[in-house]
Coordinates of C-alpha atoms in Angstrom, one line a residue:
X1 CA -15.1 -42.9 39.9
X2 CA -12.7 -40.3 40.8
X3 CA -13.6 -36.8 40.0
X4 CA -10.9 -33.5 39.1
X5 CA -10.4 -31.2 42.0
X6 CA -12.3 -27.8 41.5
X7 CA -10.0 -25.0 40.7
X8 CA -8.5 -22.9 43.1
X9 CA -10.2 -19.9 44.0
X10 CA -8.9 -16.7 43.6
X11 CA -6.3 -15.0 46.0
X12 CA -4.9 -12.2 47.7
X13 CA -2.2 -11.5 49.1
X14 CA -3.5 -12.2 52.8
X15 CA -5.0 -15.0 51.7
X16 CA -2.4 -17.8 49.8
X17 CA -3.8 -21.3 50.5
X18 CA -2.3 -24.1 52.8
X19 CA 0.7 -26.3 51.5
X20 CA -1.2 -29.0 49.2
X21 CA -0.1 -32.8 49.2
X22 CA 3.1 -33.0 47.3
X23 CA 2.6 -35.7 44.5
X24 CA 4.6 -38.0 42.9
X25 CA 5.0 -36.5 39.8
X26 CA 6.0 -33.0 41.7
X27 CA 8.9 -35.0 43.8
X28 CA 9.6 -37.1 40.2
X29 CA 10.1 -33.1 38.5
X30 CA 12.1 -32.2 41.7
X31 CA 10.1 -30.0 43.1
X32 CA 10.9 -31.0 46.8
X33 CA 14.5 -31.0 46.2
X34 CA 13.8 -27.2 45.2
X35 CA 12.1 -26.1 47.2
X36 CA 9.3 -24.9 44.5
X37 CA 6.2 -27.1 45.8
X38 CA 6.4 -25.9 49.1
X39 CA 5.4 -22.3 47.9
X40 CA 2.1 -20.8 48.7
X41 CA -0.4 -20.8 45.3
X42 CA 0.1 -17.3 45.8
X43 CA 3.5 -17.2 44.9
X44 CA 3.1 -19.7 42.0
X45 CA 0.5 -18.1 40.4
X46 CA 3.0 -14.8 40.6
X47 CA 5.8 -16.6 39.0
X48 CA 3.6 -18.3 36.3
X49 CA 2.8 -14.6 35.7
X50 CA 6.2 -14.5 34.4
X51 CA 6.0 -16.9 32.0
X52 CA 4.5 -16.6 28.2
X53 CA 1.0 -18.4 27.8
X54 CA 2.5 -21.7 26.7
X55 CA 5.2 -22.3 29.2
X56 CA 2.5 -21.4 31.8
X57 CA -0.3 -23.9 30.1
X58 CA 2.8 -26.5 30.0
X59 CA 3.5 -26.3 33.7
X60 CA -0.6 -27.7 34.6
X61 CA 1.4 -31.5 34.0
X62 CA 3.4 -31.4 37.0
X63 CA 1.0 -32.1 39.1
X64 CA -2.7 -31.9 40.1
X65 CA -2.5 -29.2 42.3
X66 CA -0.4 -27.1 39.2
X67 CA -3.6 -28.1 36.9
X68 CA -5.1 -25.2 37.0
X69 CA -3.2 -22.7 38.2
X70 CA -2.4 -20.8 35.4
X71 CA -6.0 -19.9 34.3
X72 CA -5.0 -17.2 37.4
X73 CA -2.2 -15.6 35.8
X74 CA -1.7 -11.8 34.4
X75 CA 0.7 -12.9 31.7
X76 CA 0.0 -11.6 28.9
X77 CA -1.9 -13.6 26.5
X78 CA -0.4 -13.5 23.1
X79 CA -1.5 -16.0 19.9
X80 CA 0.3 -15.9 17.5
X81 CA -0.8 -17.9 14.4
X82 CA 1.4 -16.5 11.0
X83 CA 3.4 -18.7 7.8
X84 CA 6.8 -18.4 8.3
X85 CA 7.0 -22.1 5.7
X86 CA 6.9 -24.6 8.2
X87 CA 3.5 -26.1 8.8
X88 CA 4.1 -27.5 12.0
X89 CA 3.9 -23.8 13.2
X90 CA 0.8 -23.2 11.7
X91 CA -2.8 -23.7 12.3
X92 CA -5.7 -24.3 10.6
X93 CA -7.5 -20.1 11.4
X94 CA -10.8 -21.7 12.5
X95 CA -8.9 -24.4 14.9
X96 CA -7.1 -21.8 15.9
X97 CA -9.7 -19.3 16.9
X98 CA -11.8 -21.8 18.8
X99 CA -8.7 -22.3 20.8
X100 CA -8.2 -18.8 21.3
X101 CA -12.0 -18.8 22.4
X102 CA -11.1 -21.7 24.8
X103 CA -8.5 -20.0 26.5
X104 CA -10.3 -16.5 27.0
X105 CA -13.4 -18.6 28.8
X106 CA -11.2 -21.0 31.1
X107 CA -9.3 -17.6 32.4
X108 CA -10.0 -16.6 35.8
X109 CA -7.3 -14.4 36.9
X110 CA -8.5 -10.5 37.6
X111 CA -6.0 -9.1 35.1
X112 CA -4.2 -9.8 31.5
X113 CA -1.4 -7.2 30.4
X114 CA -1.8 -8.3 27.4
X115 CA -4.0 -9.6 24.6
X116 CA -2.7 -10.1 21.2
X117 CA -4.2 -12.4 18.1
X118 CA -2.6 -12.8 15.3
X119 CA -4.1 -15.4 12.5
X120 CA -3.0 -15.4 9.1
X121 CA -5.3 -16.9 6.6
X122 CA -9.2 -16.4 5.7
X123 CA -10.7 -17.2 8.8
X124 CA -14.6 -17.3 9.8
X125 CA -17.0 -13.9 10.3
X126 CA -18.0 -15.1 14.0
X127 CA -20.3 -11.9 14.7
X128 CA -19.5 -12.3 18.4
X129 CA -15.7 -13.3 18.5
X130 CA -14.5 -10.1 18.5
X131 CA -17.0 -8.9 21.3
X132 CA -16.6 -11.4 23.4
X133 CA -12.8 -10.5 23.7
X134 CA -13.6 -6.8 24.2
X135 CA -15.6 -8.0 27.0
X136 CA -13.0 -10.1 28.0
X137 CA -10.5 -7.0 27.7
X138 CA -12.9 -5.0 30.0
X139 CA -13.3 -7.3 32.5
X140 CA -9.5 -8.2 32.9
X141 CA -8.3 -4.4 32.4
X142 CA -6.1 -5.2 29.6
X143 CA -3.2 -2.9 28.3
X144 CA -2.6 -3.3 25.2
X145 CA -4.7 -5.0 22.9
X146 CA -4.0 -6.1 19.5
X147 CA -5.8 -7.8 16.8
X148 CA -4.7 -9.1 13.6
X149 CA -7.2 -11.0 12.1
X150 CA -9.1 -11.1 8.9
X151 CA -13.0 -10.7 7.9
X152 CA -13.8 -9.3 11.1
X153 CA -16.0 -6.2 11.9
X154 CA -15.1 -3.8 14.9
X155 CA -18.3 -3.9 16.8
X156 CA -20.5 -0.1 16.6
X157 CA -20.5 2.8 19.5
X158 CA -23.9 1.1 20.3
X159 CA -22.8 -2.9 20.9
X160 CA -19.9 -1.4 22.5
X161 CA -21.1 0.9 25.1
X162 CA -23.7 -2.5 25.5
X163 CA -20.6 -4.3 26.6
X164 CA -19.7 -2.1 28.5
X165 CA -22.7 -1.5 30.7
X166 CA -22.7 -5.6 31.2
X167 CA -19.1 -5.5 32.3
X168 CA -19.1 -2.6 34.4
X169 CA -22.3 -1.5 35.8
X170 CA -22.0 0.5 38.6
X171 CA -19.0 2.0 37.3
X172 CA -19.0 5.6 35.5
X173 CA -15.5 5.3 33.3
X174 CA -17.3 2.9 31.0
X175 CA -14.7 1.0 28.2
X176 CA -11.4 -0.3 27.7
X177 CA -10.4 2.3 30.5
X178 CA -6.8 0.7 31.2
X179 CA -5.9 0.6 27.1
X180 CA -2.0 2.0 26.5
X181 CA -2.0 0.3 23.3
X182 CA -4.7 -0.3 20.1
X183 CA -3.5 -2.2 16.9
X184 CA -5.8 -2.9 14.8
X185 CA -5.2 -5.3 11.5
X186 CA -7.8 -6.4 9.2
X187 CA -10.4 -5.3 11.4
X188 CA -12.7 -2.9 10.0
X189 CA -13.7 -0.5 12.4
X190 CA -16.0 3.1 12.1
X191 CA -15.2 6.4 12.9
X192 CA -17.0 7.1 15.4
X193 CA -15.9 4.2 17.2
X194 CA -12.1 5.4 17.3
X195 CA -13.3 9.1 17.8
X196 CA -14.8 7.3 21.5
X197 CA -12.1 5.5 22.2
X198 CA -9.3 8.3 22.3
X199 CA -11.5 10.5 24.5
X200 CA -12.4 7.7 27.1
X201 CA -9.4 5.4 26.6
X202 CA -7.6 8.6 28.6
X203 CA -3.5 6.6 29.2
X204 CA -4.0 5.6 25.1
X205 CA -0.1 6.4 23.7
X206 CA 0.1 4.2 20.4
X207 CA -3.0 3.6 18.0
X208 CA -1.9 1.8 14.7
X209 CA -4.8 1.1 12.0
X210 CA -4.5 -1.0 8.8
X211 CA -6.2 -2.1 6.3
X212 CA -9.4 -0.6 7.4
X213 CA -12.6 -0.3 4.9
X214 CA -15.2 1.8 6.8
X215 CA -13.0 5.1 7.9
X216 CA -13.8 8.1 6.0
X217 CA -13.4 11.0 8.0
X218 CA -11.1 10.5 11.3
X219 CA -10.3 13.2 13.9
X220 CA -8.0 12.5 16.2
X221 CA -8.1 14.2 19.4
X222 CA -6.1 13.3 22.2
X223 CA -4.1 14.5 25.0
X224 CA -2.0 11.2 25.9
X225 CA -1.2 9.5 22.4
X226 CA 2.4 9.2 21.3
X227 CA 2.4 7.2 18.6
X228 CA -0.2 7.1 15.2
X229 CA -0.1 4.9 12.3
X230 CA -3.0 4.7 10.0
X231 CA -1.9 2.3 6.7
X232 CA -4.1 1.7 3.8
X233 CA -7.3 2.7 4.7
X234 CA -8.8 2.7 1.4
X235 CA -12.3 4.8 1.7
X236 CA -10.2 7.4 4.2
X237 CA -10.7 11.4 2.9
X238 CA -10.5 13.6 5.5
X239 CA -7.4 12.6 8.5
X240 CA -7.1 15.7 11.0
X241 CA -5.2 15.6 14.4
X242 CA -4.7 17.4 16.8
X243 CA -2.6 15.1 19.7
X244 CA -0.7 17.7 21.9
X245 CA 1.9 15.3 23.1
X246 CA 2.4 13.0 19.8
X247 CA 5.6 11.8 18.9
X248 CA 5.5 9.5 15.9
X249 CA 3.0 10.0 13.5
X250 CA 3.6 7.7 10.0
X251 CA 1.2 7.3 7.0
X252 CA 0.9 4.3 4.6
X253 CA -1.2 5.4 1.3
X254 CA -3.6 2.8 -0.8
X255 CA -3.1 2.9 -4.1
X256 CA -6.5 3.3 -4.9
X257 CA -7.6 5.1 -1.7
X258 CA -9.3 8.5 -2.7
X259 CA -7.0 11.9 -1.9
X260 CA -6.4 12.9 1.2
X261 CA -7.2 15.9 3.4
X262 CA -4.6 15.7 5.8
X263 CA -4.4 18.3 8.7
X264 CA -1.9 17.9 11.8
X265 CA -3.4 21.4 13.9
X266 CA -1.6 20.7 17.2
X267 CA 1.4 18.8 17.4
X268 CA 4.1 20.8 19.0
X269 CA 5.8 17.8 19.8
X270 CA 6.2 16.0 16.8
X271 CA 9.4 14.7 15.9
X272 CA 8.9 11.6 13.3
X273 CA 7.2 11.4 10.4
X274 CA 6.9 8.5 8.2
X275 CA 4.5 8.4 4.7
X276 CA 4.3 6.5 1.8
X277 CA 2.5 7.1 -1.5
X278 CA 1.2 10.4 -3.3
X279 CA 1.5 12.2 -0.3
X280 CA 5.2 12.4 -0.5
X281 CA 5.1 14.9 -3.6
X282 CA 2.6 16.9 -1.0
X283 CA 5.2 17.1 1.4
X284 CA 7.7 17.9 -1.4
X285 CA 6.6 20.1 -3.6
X286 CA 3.9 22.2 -1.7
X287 CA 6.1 22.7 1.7
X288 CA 3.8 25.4 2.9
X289 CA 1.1 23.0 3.8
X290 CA 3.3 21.3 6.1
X291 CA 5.5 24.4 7.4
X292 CA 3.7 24.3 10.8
X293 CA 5.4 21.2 11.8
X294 CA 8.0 20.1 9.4
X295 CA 10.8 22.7 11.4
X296 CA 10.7 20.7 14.5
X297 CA 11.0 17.0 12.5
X298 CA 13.9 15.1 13.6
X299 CA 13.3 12.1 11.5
X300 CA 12.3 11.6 8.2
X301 CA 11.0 8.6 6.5
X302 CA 9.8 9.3 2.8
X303 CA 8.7 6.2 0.4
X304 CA 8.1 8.0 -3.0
X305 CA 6.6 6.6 -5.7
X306 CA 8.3 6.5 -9.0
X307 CA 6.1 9.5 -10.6
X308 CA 7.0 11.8 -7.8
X309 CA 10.6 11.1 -8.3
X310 CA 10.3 11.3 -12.0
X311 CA 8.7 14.8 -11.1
X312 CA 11.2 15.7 -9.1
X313 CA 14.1 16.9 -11.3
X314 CA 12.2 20.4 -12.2
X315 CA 13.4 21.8 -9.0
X316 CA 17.1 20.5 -9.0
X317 CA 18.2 24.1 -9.4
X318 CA 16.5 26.1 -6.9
X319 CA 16.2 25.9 -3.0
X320 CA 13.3 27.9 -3.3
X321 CA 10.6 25.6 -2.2
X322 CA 11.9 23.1 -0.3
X323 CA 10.5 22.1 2.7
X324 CA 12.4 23.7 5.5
X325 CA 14.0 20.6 8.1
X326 CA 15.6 22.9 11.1
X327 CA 15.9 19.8 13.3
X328 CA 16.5 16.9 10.9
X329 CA 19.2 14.4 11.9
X330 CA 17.9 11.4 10.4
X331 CA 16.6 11.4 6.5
X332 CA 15.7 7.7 5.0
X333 CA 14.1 7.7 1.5
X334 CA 13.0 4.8 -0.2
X335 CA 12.8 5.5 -4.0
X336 CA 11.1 3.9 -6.5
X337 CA 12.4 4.9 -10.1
X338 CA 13.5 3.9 -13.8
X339 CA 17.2 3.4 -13.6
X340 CA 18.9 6.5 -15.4
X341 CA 16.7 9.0 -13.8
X342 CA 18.2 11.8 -11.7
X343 CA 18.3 12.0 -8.4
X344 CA 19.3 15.2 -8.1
X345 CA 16.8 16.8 -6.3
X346 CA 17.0 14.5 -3.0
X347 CA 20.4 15.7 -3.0
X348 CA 19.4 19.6 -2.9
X349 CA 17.1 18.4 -0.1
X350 CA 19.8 17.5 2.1
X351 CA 20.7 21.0 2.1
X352 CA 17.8 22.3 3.5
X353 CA 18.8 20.1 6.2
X354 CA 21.3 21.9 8.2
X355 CA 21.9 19.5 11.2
X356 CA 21.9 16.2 9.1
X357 CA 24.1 14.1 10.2
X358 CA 22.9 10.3 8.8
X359 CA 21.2 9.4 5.0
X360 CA 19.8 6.2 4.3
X361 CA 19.1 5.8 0.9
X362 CA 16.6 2.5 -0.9
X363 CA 16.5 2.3 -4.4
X364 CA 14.3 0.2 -6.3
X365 CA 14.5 0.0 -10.4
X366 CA 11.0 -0.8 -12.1
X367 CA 12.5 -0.2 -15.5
X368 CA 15.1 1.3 -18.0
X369 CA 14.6 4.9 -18.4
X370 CA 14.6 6.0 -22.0
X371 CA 17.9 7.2 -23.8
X372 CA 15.9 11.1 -23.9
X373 CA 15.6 10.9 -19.8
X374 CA 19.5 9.6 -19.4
X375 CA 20.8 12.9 -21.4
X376 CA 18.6 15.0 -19.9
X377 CA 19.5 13.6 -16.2
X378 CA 23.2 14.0 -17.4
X379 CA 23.0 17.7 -18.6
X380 CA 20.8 18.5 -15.4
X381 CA 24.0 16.6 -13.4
X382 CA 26.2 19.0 -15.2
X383 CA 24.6 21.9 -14.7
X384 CA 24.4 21.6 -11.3
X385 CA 27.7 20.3 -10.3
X386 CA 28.7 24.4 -9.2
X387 CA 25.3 24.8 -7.6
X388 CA 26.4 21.7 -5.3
X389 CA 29.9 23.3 -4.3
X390 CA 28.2 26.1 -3.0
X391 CA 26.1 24.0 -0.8
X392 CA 28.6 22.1 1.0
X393 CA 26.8 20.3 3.8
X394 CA 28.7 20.7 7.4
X395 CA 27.2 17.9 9.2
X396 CA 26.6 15.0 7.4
X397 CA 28.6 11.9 8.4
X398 CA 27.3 8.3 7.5
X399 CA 25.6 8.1 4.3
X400 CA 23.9 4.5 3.5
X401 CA 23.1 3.3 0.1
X402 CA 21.1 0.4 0.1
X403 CA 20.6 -1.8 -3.7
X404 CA 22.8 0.3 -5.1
X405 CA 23.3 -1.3 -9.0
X406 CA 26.1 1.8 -10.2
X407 CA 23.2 2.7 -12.9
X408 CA 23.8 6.2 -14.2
X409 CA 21.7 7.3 -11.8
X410 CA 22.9 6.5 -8.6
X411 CA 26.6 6.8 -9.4
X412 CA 26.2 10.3 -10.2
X413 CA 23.5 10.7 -7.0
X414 CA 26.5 9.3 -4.6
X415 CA 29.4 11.4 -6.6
X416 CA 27.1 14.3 -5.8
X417 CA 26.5 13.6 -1.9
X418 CA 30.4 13.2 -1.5
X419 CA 30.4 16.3 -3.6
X420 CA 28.6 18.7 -0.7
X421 CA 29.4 15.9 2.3
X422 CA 32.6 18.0 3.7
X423 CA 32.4 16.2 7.3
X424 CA 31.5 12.6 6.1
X425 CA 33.0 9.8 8.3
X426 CA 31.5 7.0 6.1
X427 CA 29.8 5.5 3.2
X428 CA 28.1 2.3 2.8
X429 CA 26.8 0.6 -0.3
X430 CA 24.7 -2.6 -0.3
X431 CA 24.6 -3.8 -3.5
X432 CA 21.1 -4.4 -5.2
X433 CA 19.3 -7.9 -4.6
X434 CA 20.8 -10.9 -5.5
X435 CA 19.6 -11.2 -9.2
X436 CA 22.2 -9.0 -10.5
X437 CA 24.2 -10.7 -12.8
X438 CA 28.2 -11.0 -12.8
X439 CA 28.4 -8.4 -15.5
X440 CA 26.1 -5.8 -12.8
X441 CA 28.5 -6.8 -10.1
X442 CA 31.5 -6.2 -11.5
X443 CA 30.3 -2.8 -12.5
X444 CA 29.7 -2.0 -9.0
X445 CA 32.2 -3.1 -7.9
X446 CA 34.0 -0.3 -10.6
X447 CA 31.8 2.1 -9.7
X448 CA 33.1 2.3 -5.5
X449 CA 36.2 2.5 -6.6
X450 CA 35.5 5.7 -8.6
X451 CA 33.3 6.8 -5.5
X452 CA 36.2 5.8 -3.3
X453 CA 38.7 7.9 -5.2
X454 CA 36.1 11.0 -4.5
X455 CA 36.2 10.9 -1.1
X456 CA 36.6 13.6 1.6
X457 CA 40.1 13.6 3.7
X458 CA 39.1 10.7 6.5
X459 CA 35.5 9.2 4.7
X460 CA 35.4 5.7 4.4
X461 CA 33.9 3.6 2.0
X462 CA 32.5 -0.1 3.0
X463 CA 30.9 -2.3 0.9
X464 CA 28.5 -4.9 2.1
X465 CA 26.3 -8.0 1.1
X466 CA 24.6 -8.5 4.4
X467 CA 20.7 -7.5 5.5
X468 CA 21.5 -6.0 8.6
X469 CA 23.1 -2.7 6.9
X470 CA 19.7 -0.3 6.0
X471 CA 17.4 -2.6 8.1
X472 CA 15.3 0.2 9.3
X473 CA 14.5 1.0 5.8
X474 CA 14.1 -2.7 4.9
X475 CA 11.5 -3.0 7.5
X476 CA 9.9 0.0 7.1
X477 CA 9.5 -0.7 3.5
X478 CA 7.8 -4.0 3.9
X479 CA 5.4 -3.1 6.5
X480 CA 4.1 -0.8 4.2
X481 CA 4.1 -3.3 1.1
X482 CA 2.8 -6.5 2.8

């Protein structure tokens, strides 16, 4: 009976192995003819390296001596189990998981870039799955690591500095020392636990939390993270940071999470922000909380919910109050609202704007407004129509509007921006999704013309039907409503 040839061992640069036997399945895949066989493992192992998980994994057919070598690559390891409606791509989670368990145990290469799992579906609450891949992280130094899995508990600062001893010993810098990148999905984790892992994790640039269910109160201290996003965290109260060198920093609200305390103390280098939910109308309406950083903003992603734009309208007559944008050059709102409404007041905040030069604009309809809100919105619209001349905006030049329906609401909202846009180069409208009827698209179709008719000396208008146009704010919009 034969037996398998052990695996190769390990190997260094000074130390690739001697030419093996070529076999007949390596001349039948042409290896000879190329050269390839005739390579040191070494060099095999490095080019493997290249290659994702699978196309490595495939390549152990060739031949016997190919069997194993990829269990000594430092490709990143990424498993990706998600419905996209054809189940031949999809995996049953607990199948899947044990495969994913497989894999981490037969590796035996000193490093993984890499480590990403992503499993869609209610999978099982293995109390040691996720600890043996943080020991597995440790061990191989890992990069970025990213988990997207559900039912699943973050181990405690107590298991974790446990692991951590096991893996590395003798060693002071204790935990996922090499960590660039944390995303965590589904995976409750503490506190505590985060709080440890930005002060040792010391080359940490992007965190990204969701859907977490034990947070309360986070501080985020750190001197090397660049990007934050913390989405629907629905026991969170109390979110302060102070990240010296943070770029991005974008906020996805629960709707039943409790109110927030939100604090950013030290972030002279701030220049996105992203939220979504009730803290909006904070940002909106109380613009001395945020004064300490919203100056130095450069892009601005707002999704407001529809009772902070129905709020909105009592300040479409006064600048007084607005939150002061210095920098801003990029504004995308995504508005949720009963067709009719005015939308006056996101036009006044374009103004405060001074070095705007793009607008991206969602709408989204949840109902009719009532005949009293369409006359008031209309005698607001005419009341204001001098205020806007006087507020004529000097940079502004691509303004996107993206399911526009020519409702009351937004006709007069685009008539408004062309009204102040003096340098606008161009305007695009999507119209709204495809269950408009005929009668809806012919009206918008009447409705650019009127816009077209209003435009400054040089403006465009271009109307289009595909995704692409707005596809920032399409995917912005459903990460945060997933």
């Amino acid at each position: 009976m034969t037996t398998s040839p052990p695996p190769p061992r390990p190997l260094s640069r000074c130390n690739a192995l001697e030419l093996s036997t070529v076999t007949k399945r390596g001349k039948k895949h042409g290896l000879v003819a190329y050269g390839m066989d005739r390579l040191p493992d070494e060099i095999l192992i490095v080019i493997l390296s290249c290659l994702n998980l699978k196309e490595a994994v495939r390549t152990s057919i060739i031949s016997r001596r190919w069997r194993y070598l990829w269990r000594f690559t430092s490709c990143s390891l990424e498993f990706l189990n998600q419905w996209d409606g054809n189940p031949g791509t999809w995996v049953e989670p607990t199948v899947f998981l044990s495969w994913v368990d497989q894999v981490v145990k037969l590796h035996q290469g000193p490093s993984v870039d890499k480590f990403i799992v992503h499993c869609q579906g209610i999978t099982d609450e293995s109390p040691n799955r996720i600890c043996d891949w943080i020991r597995f992280a440790m061990e191989k130094e890992v990069k970025v690591f990213d988990l997207d899995i559900s039912c699943h508990d973050f181990p405690d600062l107590n298991k974790f500095l446990s692991i951590s001893r096991e893996v590395k010993p003798s060693v002071d810098r204790i935990g996922l020392t090499s960590l660039t990148s944390l995303r965590l999905v589904d995976v409750n984790v503490k506190d505590e636990m985060i709080e440890y892992l930005l002060s040792s994790c010391r080359h940490l640039e992007h965190l990204c939390i969701k859907f977490d269910n034990y947070m309360k109160k986070l501080n985020v201290l750190s001197s090397s993270l660049k990007s934050l996003s913390i989405f629907y965290c629905t026991k969170l109260k109390s979110l302060t940071i102070s990240a010296a060198n943070l770029l991005s920093f974008v906020y996805g609200e629960a709707s039943m999470s409790p109110v927030l305390k939100l604090q950013l103390q030290n972030v002279p280098l701030l220049s996105e922000l992203q939220l979504k939910g009730p803290h909006c109308g904070s940002f909106l309406f109380e613009p001395s909380e945020h004064s300490k950083y919203s100056h130095q903003l450069q892009r601005l992603v707002l999704n407001v919910p529809m009772l902070d734009v129905v709020s909105a309208p009592r300040h479409d007559h006064s600048l007084f109050g607005l939150p002061q944008l210095q920098c801003l050059k990029q504004l995308d709102l995504i508005l949720h609202a009963r067709a009719g409404e005015s939308f006056l007041f996101f036009v006044l905040l374009t103004t405060a704007c001074p070095f705007l030069s793009s607008l991206g604009v969602m709408m989204f309809y949840d109902s009719l407004a009532s005949k009293e809100a369409i006359a008031t919105g209309l005698r607001r619209y005419n009341r204001a129509k001098a205020d806007l001349t006087a507020h004529g905006h000097p940079c502004l030049k691509v303004i996107k509007l993206i399911n526009f329906a020519g409702y009351r609401s937004d006709f007069r909202f685009a008539l408004a921006l062309l009204q102040i846009a003096k340098s606008l180069e161009k305007i695009i409208i999507k119209p709204g999704p495809g269950f408009l009827g005929a009668e809806r698209i012919t009206t918008v179709r009447e409705r650019a013309k009127q816009l077209e008719a209003n435009l400054p000396p040089g403006a465009e208008l271009l109307i289009v039907s595909d995704l692409q146009i707005g596809s920032d704010l399409r995917t912005y919009h459903e990460e945060l409503n997933c």
